[in-house]
GROMACS .gro file of C-alpha atoms in nm:
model
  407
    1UNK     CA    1   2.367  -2.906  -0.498
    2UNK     CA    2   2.321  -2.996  -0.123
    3UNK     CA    3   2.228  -2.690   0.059
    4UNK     CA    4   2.215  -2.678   0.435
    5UNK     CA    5   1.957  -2.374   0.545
    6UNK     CA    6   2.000  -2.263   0.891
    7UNK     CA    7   1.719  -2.001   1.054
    8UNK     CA    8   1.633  -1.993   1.401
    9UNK     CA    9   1.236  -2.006   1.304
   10UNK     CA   10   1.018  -2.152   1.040
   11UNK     CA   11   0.654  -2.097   1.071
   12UNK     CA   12   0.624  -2.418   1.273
   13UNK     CA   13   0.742  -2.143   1.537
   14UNK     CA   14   0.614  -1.795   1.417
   15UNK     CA   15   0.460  -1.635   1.074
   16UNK     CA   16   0.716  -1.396   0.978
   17UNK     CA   17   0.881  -1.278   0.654
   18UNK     CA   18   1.223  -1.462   0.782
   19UNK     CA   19   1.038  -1.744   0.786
   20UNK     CA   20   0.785  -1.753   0.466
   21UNK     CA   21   1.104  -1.670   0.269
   22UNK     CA   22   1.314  -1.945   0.388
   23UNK     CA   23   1.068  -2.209   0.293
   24UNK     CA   24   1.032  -2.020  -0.029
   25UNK     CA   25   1.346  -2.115  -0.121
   26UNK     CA   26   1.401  -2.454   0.044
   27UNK     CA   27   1.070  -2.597  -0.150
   28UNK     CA   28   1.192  -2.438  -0.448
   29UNK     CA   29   1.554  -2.515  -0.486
   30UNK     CA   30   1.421  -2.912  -0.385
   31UNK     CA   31   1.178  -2.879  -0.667
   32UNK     CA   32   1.446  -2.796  -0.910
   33UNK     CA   33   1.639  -3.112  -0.792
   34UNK     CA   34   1.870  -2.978  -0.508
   35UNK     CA   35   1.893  -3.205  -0.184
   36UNK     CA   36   1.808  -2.936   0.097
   37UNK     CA   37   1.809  -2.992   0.474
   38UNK     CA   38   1.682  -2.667   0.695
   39UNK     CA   39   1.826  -2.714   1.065
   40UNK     CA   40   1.624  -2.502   1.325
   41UNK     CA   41   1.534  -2.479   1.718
   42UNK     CA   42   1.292  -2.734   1.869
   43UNK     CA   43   0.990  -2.793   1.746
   44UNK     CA   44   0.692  -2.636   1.974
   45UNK     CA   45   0.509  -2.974   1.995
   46UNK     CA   46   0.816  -3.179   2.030
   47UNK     CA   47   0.881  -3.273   1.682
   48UNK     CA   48   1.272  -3.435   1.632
   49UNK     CA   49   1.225  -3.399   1.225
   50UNK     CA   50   0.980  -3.371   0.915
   51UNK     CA   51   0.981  -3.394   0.529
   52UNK     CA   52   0.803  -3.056   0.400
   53UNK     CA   53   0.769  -2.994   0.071
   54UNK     CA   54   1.014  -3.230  -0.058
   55UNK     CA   55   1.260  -3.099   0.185
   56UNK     CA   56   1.378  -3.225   0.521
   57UNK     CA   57   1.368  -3.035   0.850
   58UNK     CA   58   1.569  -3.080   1.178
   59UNK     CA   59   1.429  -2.966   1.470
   60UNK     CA   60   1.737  -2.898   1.749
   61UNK     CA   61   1.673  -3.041   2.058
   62UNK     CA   62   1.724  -2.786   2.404
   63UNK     CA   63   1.722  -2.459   2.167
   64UNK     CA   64   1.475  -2.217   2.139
   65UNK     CA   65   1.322  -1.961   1.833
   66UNK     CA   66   1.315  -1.694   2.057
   67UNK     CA   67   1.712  -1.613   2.085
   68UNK     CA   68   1.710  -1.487   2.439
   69UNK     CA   69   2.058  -1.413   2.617
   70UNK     CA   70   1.993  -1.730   2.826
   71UNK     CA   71   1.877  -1.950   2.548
   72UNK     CA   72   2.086  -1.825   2.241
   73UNK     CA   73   2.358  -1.995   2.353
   74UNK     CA   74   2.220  -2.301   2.278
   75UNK     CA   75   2.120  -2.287   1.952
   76UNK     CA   76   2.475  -2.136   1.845
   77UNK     CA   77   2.647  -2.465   2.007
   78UNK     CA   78   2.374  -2.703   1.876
   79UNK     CA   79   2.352  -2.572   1.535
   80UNK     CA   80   2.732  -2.564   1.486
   81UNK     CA   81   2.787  -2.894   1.623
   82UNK     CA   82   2.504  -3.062   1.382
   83UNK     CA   83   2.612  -2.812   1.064
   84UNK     CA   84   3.021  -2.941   1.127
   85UNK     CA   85   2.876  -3.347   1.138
   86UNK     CA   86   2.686  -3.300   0.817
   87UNK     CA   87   2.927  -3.093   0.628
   88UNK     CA   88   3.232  -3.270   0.751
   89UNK     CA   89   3.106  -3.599   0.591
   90UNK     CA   90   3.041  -3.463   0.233
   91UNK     CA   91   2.661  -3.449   0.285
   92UNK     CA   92   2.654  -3.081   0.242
   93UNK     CA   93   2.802  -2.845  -0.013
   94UNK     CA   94   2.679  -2.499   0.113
   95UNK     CA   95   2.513  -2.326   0.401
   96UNK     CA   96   2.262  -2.022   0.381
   97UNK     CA   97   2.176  -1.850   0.670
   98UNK     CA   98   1.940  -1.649   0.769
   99UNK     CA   99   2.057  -1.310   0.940
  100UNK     CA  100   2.222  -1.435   1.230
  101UNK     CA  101   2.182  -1.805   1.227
  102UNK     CA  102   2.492  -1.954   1.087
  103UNK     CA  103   2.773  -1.724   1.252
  104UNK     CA  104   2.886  -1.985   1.484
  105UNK     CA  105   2.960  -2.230   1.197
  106UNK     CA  106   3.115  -1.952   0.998
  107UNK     CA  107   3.322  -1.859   1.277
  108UNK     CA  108   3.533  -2.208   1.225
  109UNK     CA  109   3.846  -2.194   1.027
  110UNK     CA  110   3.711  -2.136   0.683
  111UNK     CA  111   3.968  -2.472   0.556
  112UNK     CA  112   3.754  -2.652   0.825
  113UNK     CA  113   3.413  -2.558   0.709
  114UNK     CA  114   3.169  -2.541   0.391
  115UNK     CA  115   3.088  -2.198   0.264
  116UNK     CA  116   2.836  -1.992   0.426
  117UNK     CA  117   2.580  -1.761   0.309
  118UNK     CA  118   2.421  -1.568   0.509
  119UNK     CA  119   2.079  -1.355   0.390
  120UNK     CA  120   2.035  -1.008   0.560
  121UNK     CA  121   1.691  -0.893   0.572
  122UNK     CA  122   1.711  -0.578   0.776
  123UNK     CA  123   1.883  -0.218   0.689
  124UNK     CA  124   2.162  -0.317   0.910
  125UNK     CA  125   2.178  -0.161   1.232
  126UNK     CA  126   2.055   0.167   1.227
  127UNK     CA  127   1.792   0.025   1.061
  128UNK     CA  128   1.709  -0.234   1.341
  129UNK     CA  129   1.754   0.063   1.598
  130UNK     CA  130   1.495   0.300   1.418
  131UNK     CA  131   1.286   0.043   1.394
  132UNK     CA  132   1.251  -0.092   1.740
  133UNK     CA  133   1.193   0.273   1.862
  134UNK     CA  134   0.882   0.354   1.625
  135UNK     CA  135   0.769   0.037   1.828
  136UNK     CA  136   0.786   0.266   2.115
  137UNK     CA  137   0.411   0.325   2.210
  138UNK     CA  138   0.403   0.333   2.572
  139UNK     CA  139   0.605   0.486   2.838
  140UNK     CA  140   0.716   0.071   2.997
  141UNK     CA  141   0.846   0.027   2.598
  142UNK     CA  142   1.034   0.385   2.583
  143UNK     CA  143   1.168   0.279   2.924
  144UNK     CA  144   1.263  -0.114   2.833
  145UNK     CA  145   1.421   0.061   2.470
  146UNK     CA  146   1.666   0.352   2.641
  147UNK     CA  147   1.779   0.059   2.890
  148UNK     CA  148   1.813  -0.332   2.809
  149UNK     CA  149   1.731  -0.240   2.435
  150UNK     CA  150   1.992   0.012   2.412
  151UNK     CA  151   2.260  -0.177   2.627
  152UNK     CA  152   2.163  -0.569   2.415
  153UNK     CA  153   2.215  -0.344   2.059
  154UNK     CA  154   2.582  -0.248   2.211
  155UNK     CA  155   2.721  -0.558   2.347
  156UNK     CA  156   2.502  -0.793   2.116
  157UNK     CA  157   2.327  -0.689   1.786
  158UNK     CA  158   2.654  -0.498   1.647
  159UNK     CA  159   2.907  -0.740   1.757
  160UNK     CA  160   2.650  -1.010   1.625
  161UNK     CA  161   2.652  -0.809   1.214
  162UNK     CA  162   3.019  -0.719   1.287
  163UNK     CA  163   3.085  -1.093   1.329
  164UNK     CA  164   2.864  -1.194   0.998
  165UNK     CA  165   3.023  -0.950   0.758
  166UNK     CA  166   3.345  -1.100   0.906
  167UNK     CA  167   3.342  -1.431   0.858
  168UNK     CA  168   3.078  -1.510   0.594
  169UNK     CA  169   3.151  -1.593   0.206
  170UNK     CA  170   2.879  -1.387   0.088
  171UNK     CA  171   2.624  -1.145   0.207
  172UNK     CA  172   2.295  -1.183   0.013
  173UNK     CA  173   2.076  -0.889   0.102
  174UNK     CA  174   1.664  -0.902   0.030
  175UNK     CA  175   1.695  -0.581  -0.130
  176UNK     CA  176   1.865  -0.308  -0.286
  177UNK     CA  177   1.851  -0.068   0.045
  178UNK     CA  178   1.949  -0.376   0.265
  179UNK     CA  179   2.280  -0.381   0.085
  180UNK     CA  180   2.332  -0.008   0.075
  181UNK     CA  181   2.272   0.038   0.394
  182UNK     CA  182   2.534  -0.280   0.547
  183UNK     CA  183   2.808  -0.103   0.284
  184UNK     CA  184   2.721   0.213   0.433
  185UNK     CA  185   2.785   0.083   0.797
  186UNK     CA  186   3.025  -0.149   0.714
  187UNK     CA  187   3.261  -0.027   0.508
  188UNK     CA  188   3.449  -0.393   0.442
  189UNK     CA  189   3.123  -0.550   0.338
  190UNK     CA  190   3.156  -0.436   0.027
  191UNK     CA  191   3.289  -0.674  -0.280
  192UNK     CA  192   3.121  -0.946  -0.043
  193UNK     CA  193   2.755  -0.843  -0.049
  194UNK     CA  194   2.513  -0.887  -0.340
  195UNK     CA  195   2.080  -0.771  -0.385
  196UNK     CA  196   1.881  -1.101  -0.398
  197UNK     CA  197   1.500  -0.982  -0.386
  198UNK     CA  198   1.303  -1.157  -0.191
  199UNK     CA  199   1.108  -1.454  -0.392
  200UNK     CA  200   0.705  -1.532  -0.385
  201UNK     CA  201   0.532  -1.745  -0.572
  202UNK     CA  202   0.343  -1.647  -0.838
  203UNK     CA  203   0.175  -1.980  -0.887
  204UNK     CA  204   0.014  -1.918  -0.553
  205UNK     CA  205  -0.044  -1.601  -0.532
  206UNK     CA  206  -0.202  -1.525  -0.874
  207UNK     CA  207  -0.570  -1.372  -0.976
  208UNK     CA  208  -0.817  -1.567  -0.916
  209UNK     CA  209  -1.179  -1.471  -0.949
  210UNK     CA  210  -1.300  -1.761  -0.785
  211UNK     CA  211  -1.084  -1.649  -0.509
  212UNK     CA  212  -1.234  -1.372  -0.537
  213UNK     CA  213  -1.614  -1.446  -0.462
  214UNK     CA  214  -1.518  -1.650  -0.205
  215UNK     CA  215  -1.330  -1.367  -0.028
  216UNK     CA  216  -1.566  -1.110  -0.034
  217UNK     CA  217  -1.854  -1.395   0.136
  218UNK     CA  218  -1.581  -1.482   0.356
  219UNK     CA  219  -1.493  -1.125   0.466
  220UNK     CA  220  -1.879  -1.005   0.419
  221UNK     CA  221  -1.864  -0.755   0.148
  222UNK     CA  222  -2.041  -0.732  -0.177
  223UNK     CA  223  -1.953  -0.770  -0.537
  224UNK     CA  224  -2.019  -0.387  -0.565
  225UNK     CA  225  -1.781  -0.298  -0.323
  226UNK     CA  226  -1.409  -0.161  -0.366
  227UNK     CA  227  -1.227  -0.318  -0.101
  228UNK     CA  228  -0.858  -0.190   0.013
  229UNK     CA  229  -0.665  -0.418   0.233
  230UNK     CA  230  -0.396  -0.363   0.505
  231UNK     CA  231  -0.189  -0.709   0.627
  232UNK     CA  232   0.080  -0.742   0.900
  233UNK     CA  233   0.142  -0.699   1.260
  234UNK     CA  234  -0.092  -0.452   1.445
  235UNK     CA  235   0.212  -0.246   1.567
  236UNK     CA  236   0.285   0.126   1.584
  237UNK     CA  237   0.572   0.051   1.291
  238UNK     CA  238   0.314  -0.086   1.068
  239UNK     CA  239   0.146   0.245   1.044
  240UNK     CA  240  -0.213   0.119   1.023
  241UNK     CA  241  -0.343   0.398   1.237
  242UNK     CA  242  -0.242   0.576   0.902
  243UNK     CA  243  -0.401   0.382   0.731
  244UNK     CA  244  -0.733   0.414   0.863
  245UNK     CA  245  -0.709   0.798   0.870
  246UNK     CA  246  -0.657   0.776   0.490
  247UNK     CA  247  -0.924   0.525   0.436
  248UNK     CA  248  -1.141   0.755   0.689
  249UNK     CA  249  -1.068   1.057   0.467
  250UNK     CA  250  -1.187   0.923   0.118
  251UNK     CA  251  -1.523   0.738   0.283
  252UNK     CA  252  -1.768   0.970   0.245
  253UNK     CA  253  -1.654   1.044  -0.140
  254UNK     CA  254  -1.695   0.672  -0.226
  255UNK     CA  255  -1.949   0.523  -0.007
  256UNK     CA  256  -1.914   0.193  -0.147
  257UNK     CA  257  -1.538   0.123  -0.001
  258UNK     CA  258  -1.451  -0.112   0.251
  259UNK     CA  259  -1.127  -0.161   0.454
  260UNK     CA  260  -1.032  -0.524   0.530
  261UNK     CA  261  -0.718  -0.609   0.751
  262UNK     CA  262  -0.594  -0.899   0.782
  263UNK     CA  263  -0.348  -0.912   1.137
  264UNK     CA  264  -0.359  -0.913   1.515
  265UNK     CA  265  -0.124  -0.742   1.741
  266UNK     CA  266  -0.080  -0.519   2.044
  267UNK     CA  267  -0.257  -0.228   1.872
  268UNK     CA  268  -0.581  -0.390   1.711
  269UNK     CA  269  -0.804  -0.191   2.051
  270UNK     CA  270  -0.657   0.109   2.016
  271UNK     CA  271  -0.719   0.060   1.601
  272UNK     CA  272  -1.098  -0.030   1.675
  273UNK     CA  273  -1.146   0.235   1.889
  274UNK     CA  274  -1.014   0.454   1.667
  275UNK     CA  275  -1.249   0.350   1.342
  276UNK     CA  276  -1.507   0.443   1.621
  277UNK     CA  277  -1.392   0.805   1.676
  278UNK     CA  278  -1.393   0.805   1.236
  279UNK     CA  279  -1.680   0.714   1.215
  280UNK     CA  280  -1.585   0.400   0.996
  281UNK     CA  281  -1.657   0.087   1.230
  282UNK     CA  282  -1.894  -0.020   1.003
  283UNK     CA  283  -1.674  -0.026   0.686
  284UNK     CA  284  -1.373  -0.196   0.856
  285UNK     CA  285  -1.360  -0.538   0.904
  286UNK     CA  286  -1.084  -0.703   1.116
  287UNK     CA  287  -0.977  -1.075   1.042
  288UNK     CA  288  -0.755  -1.118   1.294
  289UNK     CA  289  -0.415  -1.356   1.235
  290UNK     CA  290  -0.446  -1.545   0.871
  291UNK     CA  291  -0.247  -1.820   0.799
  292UNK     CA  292   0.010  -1.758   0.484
  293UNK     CA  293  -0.198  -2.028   0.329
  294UNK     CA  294  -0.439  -1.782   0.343
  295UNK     CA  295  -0.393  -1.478   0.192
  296UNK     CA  296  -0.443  -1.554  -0.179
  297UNK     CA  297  -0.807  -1.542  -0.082
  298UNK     CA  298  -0.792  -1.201   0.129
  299UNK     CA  299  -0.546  -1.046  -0.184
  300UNK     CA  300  -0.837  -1.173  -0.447
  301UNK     CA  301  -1.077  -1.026  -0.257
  302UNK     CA  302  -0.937  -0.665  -0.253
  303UNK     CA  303  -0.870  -0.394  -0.509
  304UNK     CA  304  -0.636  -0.158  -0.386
  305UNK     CA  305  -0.322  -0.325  -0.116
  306UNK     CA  306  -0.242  -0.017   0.155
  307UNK     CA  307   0.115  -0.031   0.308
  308UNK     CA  308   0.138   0.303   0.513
  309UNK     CA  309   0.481   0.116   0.733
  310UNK     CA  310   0.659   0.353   0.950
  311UNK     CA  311   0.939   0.045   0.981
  312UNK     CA  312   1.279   0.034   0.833
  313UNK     CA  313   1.283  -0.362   0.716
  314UNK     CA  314   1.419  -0.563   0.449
  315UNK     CA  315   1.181  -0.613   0.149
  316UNK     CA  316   0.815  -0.691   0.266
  317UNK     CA  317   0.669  -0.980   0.181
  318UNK     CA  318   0.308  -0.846   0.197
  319UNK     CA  319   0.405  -0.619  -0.084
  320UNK     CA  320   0.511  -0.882  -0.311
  321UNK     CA  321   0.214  -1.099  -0.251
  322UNK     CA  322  -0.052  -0.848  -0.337
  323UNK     CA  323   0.147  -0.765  -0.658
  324UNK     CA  324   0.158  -1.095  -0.708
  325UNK     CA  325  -0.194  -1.086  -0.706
  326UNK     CA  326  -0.257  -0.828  -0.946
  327UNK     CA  327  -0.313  -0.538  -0.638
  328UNK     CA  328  -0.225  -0.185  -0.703
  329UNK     CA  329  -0.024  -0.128  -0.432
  330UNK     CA  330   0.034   0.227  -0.266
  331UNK     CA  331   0.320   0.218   0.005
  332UNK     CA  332   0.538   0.414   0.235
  333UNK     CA  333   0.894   0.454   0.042
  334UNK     CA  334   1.121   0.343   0.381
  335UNK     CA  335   1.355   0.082   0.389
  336UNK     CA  336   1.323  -0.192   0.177
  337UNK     CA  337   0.967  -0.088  -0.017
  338UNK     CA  338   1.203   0.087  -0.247
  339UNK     CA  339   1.283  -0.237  -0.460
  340UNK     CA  340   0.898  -0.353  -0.458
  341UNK     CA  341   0.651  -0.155  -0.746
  342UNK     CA  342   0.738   0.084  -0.997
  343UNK     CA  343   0.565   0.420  -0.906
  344UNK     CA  344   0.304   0.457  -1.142
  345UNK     CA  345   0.326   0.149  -1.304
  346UNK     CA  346   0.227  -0.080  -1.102
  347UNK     CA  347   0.098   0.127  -0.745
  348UNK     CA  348   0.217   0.480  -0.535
  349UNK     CA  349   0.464   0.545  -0.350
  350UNK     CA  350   0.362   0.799  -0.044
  351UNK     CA  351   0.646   0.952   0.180
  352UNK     CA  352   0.633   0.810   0.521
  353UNK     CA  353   0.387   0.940   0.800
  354UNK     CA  354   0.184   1.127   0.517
  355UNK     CA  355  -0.222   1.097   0.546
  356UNK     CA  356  -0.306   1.293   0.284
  357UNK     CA  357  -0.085   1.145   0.036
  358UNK     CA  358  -0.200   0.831   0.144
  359UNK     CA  359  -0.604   0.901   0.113
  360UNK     CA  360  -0.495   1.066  -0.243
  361UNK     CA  361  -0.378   0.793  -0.410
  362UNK     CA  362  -0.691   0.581  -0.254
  363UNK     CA  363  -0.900   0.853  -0.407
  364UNK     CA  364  -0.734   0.810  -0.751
  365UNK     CA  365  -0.745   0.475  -0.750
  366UNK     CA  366  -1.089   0.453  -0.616
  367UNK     CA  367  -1.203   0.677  -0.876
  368UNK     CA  368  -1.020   0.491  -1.166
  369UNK     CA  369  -1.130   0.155  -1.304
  370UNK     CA  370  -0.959   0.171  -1.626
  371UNK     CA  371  -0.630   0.296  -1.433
  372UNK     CA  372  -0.687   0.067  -1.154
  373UNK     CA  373  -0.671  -0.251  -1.418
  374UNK     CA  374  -0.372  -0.092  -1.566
  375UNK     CA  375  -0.199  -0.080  -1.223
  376UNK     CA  376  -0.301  -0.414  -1.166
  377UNK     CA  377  -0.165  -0.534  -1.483
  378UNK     CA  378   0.176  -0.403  -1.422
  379UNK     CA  379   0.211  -0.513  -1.027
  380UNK     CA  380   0.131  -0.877  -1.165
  381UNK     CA  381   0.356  -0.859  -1.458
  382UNK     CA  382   0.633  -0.719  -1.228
  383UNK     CA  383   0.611  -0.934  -0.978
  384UNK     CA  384   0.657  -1.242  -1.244
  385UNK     CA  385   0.905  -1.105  -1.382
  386UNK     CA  386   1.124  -1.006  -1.111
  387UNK     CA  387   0.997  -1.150  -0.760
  388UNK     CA  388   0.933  -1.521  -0.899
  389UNK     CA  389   1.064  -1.785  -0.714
  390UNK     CA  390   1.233  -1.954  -0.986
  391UNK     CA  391   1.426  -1.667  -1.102
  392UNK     CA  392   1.545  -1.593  -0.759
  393UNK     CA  393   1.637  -1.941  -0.643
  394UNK     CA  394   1.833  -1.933  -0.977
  395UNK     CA  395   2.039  -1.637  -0.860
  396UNK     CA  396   2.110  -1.768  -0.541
  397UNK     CA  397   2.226  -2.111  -0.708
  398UNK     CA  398   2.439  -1.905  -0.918
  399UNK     CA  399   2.554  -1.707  -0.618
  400UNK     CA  400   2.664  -2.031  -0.460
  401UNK     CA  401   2.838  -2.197  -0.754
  402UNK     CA  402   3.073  -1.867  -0.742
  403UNK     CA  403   3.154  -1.895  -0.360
  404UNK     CA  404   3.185  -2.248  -0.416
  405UNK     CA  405   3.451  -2.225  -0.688
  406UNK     CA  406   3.654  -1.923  -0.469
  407UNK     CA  407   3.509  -1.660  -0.658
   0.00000   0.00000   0.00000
């Protein structure tokens, strides 16, 4: 199969889940023989194109990843234009795009184009509304989200989903609450939208106890220590103020636990300044932005993965990584975290906002070696057998093949 992938970022441009996903599945569906091309805005450095991972990448010329009002326009023209040339002279068969990156192309008479695909990873739009205001952390950010926030979600984000349930083949979303919530917003997305979970790969993301020494030297903790980690954006949304309260709350019960978190952001002062006024600044250990590449050795290095997100999003990566892994995980159930462990089998779920459910499922797992390797048994397990990337990529071949043939 020829598959053309359009997203407005890869992590050439940013480290985001969009864009970890999307290579995901262009390396894999190229190792399982498929000829894959992933068009995408200008390369920071100036790059024109690149072979990655046995796939190509083209790099659009006067566009940019950051999708402003002034420089969207661009990249909608551009990556029509180039997605039309390829597909009108048989090199491609389909095109997946991610979120909004292919409704241009799928806006052209549907006789005149190649099928399109496009992969939601957000909880539609009161999803992406909710989750922009627990952003909110200032008074400047409450102002900028009741004005141009509020004004760009009217006359741009909902025309922008109303036009992609419109006019694409097939709505793939990254989880089971991505698709319930588009069918609950829009009604006529239904019989068109399907759950594809988002992929990782378990080859790279697997125990390791090599890994593992080398993380804790790396980080600077000992063999003897139990070591929770925390990973994304330091963001109000993320909830890692949460997370330290929880961690804060179990410390002096288990003197031998360490927090390690692995992220930079707008918040990471306010977060040290706040392990000051717990009392834990010695136990916490920042790492600042880690490349993807990365995080194997950070995940090895832990024994407990702490999720305590405030934010409505697809299906987090993070999540699936530290299953993969063999991490217990204990997570906020919002959004997409839902589809990710099985509660008790392989780590917690805690309701949103809650501390103290959040420091008592540290404390249990904290307390509980035998449980702990049980836990850890069934996030790896899981995450083999239902976040692989080989079993996804198959269902999204699969996916295709139906479009393809009309069905």
């Amino acid at each position: 199969m020829r598959i053309c992938l359009l997203t407005t970022s890869t992590t050439a441009h940013q480290m985001g889940g969009t864009e970890v996903q999307a290579e995901i599945l262009a390396a894999e569906a190229a190792r399982q023989g498929h000829d894959v091309l992933i068009i995408t805005t200008a390369h920071p450095k100036g790059l024109k194109a690149e072979e990655r991972n046995g796939y190509r990448v083209i790099y659009l010329d006067g566009t940019s990843h950051t999708m402003s009002r002034r420089t969207a326009p661009d990249w909608w023209r551009a990556s029509a234009e180039r997605t039309e040339a390829l597909c009108a002279s048989g090199n491609m068969d389909v095109v997946w795009a991610a979120n909004f990156s292919g409704l241009s192309y799928a806006a052209l008479p549907r006789a005149a184009r190649r099928p399109v695909i496009s992969i939601v990873q957000g909880l539609a739009v009161r999803g992406e509304i909710a989750s922009n205001f627990g952003r909110v952390s200032t008074p400047g950010e409450l102002l900028y989200f009741l004005t141009r926030y509020a004004a760009q979600t009217l006359f741009y984000y909902i025309p922008r989903f109303r036009a992609m349930v419109r006019d694409s083949d097939l709505l793939i979303g990254v989880s089971n609450e991505t698709v319930a919530a588009l069918e609950k917003e829009f009604p006529e997305s239904r019989g068109k939208s399907v759950a594809i979970l988002n992929p990782v790969d378990t080859e790279v993301f697997r125990p390791d106890p090599r890994l593992r020494a080398e993380g804790r030297g790396k980080i600077g903790f000992s063999p003897k220590n139990s070591v929770v980690l925390m990973s994304g954006v330091l963001h109000k949304q993320k909830g890692v103020h949460l997370g330290l309260e929880a961690f804060a709350a179990v410390c002096r019960e288990f003197p031998g636990a360490r927090l390690a978190i692995a992220g930079e952001g707008p918040e990471r002062a306010r977060l040290q300044e706040l392990c000051l006024d717990l009392g834990i600044s010695g136990k916490v250990a920042f790492r600042g932005l880690v490349p993807n590449a990365e995080m194997p050795l950070y995940y090895n290095a832990a024994d407990i993965f702490l999720n305590p997100t405030l934010r409505l999003e697809g299906l987090p990566l993070v999540l699936l990584e530290a299953m993969s892994c063999g991490l217990p995980c204990v997570t906020s159930r919002i959004g997409g975290t839902g589809s990710s462990i099985e509660d008790g089998k392989s780590g917690y779920f805690t309701e949103p906002g809650n501390t103290r459910e959040l420091s008592a499922k540290l404390r249990i797992l904290l307390a509980g070696n035998e449980l702990r390797a049980g836990l850890s048994a069934g996030a790896r397990t899981r995450a083999v057998e239902v976040f692989d990337k080989r079993r996804v990529l198959k269902e999204y071949i699969s996916a295709s093949r139906r479009v393809m043939d009309g069905q």
